[in-house]
Short mmCIF file of C-alpha atoms in Angstrom, two decimals:
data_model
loop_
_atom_site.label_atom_id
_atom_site.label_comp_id
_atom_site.label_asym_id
_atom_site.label_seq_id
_atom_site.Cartn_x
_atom_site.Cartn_y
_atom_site.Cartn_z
CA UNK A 1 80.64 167.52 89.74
CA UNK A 2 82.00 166.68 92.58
CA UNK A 3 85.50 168.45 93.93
CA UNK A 4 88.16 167.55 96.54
CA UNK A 5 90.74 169.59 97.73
CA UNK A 6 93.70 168.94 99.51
CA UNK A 7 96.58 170.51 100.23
CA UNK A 8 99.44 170.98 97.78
CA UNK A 9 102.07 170.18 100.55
CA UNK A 10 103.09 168.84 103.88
CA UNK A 11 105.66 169.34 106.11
CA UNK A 12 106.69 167.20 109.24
CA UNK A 13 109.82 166.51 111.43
CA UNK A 14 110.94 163.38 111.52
CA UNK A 15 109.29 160.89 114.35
CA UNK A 16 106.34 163.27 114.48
CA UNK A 17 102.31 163.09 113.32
CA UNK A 18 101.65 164.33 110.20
CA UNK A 19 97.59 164.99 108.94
CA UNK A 20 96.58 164.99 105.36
CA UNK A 21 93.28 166.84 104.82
CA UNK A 22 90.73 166.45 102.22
CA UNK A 23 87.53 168.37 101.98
CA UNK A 24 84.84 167.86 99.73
CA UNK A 25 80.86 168.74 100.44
CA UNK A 26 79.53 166.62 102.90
CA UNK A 27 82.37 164.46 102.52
CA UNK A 28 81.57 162.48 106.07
CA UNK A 29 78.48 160.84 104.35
CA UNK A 30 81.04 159.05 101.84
CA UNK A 31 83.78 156.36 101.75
CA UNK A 32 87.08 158.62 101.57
CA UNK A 33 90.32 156.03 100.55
CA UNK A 34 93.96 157.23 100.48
CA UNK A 35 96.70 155.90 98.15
CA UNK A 36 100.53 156.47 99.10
CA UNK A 37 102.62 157.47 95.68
CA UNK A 38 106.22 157.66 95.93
CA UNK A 39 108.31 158.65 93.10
CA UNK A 40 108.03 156.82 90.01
CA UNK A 41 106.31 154.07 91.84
CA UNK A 42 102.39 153.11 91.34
CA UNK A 43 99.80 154.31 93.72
CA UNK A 44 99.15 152.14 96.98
CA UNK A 45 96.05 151.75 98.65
CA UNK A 46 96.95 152.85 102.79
CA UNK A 47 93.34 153.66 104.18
CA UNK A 48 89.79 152.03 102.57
CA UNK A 49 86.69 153.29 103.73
CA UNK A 50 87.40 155.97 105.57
CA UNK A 51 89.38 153.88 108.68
CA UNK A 52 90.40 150.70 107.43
CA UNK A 53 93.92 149.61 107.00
CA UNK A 54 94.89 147.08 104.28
CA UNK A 55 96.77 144.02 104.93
CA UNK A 56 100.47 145.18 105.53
CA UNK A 57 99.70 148.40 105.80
CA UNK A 58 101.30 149.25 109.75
CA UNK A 59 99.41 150.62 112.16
CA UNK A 60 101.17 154.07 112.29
CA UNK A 61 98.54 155.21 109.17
CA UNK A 62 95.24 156.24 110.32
CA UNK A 63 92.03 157.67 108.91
CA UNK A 64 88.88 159.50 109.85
CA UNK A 65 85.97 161.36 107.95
CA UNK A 66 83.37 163.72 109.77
CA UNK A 67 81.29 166.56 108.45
CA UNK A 68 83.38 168.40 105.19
CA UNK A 69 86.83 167.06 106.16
CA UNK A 70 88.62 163.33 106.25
CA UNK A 71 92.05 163.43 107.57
CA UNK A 72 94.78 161.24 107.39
CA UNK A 73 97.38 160.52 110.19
CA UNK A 74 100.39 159.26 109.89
CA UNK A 75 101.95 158.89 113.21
CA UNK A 76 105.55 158.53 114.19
CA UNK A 77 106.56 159.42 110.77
CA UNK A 78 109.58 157.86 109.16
CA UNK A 79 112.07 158.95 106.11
CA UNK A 80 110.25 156.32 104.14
CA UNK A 81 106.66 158.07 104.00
CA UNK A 82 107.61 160.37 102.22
CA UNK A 83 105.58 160.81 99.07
CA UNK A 84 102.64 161.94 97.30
CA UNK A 85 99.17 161.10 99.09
CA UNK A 86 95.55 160.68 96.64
CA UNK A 87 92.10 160.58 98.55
CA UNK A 88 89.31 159.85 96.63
CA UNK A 89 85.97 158.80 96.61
CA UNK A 90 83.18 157.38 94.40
CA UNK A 91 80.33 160.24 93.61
CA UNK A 92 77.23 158.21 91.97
CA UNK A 93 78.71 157.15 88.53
CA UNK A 94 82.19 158.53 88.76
CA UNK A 95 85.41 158.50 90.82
CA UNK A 96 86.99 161.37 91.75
CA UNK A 97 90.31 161.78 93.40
CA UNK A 98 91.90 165.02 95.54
CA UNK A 99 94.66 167.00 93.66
CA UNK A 100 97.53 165.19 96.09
CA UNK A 101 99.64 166.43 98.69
CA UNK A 102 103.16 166.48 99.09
CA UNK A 103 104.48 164.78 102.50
CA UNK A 104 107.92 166.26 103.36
CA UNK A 105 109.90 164.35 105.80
CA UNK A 106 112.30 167.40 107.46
CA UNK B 1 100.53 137.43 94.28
CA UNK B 2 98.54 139.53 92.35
CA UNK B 3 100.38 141.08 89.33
CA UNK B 4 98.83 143.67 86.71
CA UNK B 5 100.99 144.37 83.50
CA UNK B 6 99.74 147.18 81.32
CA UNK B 7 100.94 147.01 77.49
CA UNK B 8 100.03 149.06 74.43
CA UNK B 9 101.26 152.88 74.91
CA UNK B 10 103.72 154.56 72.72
CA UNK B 11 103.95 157.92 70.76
CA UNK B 12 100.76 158.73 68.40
CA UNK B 13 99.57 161.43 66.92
CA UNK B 14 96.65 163.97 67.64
CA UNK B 15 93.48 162.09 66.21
CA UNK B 16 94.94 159.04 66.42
CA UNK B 17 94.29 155.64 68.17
CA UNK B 18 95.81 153.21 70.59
CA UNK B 19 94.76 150.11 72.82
CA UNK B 20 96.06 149.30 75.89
CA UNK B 21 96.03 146.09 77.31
CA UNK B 22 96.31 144.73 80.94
CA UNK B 23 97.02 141.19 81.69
CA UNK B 24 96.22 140.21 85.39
CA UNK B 25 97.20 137.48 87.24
CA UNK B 26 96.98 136.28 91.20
CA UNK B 27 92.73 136.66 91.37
CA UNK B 28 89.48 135.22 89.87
CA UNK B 29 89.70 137.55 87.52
CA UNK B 30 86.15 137.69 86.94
CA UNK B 31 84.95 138.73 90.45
CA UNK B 32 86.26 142.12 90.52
CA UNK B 33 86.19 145.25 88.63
CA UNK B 34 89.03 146.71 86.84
CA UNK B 35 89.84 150.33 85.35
CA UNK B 36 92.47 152.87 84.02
CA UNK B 37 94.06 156.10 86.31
CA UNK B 38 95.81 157.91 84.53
CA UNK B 39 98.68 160.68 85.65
CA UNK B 40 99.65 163.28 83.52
CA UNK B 41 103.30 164.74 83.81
CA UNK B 42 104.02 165.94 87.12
CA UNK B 43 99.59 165.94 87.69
CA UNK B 44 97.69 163.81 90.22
CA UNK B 45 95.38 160.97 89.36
CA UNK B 46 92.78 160.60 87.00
CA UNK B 47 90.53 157.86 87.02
CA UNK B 48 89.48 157.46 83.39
CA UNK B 49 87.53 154.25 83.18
CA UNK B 50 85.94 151.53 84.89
CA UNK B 51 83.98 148.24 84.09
CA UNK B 52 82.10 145.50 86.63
CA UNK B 53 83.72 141.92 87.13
CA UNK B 54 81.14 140.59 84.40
CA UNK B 55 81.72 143.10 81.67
CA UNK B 56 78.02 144.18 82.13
CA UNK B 57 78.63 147.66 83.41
CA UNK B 58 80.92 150.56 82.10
CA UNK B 59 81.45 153.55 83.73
CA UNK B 60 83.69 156.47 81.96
CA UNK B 61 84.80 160.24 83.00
CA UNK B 62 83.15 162.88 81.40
CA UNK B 63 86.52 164.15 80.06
CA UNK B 64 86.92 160.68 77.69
CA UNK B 65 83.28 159.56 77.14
CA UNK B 66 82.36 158.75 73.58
CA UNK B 67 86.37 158.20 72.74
CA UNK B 68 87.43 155.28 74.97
CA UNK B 69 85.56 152.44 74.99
CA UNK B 70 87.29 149.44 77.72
CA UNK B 71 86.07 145.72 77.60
CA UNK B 72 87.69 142.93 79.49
CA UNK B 73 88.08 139.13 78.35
CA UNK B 74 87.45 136.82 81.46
CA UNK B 75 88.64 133.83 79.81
CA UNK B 76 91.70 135.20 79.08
CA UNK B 77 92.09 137.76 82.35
CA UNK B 78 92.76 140.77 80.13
CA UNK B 79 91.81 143.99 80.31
CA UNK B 80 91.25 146.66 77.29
CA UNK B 81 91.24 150.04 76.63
CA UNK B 82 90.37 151.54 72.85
CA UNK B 83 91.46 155.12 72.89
CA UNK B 84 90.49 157.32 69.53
CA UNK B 85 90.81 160.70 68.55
CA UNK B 86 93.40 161.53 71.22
CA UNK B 87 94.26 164.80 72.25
CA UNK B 88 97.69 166.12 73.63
CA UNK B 89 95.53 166.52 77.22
CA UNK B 90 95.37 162.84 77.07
CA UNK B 91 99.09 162.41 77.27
CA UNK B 92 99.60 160.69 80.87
CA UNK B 93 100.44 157.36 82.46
CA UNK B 94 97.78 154.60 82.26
CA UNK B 95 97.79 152.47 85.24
CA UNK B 96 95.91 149.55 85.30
CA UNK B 97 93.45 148.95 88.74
CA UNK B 98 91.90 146.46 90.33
CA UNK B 99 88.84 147.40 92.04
CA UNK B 100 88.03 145.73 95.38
CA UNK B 101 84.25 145.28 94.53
CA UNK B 102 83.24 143.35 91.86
CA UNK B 103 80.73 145.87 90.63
CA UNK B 104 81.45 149.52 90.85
CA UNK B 105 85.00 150.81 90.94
CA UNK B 106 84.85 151.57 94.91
CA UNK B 107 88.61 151.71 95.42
CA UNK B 108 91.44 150.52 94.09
CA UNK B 109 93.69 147.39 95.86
CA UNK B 110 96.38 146.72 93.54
CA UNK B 111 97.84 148.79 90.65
CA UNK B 112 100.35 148.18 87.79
CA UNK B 113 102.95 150.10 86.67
CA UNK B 114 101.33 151.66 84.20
CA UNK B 115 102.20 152.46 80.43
CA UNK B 116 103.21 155.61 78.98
CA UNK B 117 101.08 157.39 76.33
CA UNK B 118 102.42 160.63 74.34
CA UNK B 119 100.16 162.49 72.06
CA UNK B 120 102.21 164.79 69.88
CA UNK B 121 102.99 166.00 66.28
#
């Protein structure tokens, strides 16, 4: 099966860039998307296909994928990101998802 | 505005069964592909199931296959989930998820809230 990892948790001062990683084998040859989860709240879709941004999603939220790592930028970051963030991808008949990390807003 | 209520969870006991429901609104229902995440007490996601816009393909986790079976009714833009012999492990949050394709579940667009679903004695 296939496996993503991502950190537990990360920490960034306010107005700052934070970067999400999640690895996975050969991960750049796959369509990584990131959901936003903030407490007690369902999941929200921030970054499709690696780089994409949905509608109403700002601009601050960036993605790439390359090699065994996609990232996730979140630039100028604000009290409000704060949350849980899910990548995941779809591996030939499944979906998996990354085990989440943890943005701290200090 | 597209809107996805889940229904159906509750408290049930090891072995037994449930069905969840999701009633979706806001989209041709029928041109996209819907499944259940689930999120176990303080967990990450799960994605659990998965079925194409026409009902033609299913796609399961290994974890639940051979005791869920989902189905959707287009004329009635509902979604269903038949859960049997659960398991405590199976106690989690089922959210509801559109898929943005109408075949595989690629990624997920919109979510509901989800519904609650205790296994226990």
């Amino acid at each position: 099966s296939y496996d993503l990892t991502q950190p537990l948790s990360v920490s960034v001062a306010l107005g700052q860039t934070a970067r999400i990683t999640c690895g996975g084998n050969n991960i750049g040859n796959k369509n990584v998307h990131w959901y936003q989860q903030k407490p007690g709240q369902a999941p929200v879709l921030v970054i499709y296909s690696d780089t994409n941004r949905p509608s109403g999603i700002p601009e601050r939220f960036s993605g790439s994928n390359s090699g065994n790592t996609a990232t996730l930028t979140i630039s100028r970051v604000q009290a409000g990101d704060e949350g849980d963030y899910h990548c995941q991808v779809w591996d030939t008949t499944t979906v998996v998802f990354g085990g989440g990390t943890k943005l701290t807003v200090l | 505005e597209v809107q996805l209520l889940e229904s159906g969870g509750g408290l049930v006991q090891p072995g037994g069964s449930l069905r969840l429901s999701c009633a979706a609104s806001g989209f041709t229902f029928s041109n996209y592909g819907m499944n259940w995440v689930r999120q176990a007490p303080g967990k990450g996601l799960e994605w659990v199931s998965g079925i194409s816009g026409s009902g033609d393909n299913t796609y399961y986790a290994d974890s639940v296959k051979g005791r869920l079976t989902i189905s959707r009714d287009n004329a009635n833009n509902t979604f269903y989930m038949q859960m049997n012999s659960l398991r405590a492990e199976d106690t989690a949050v089922y959210h509801c998820a559109k898929s943005s394709s109408g075949t595989y579940p690629k990624n997920f667009d919109y979510w509901g809230q989800g519904t609650l679903v205790t296994v226990s004695s």
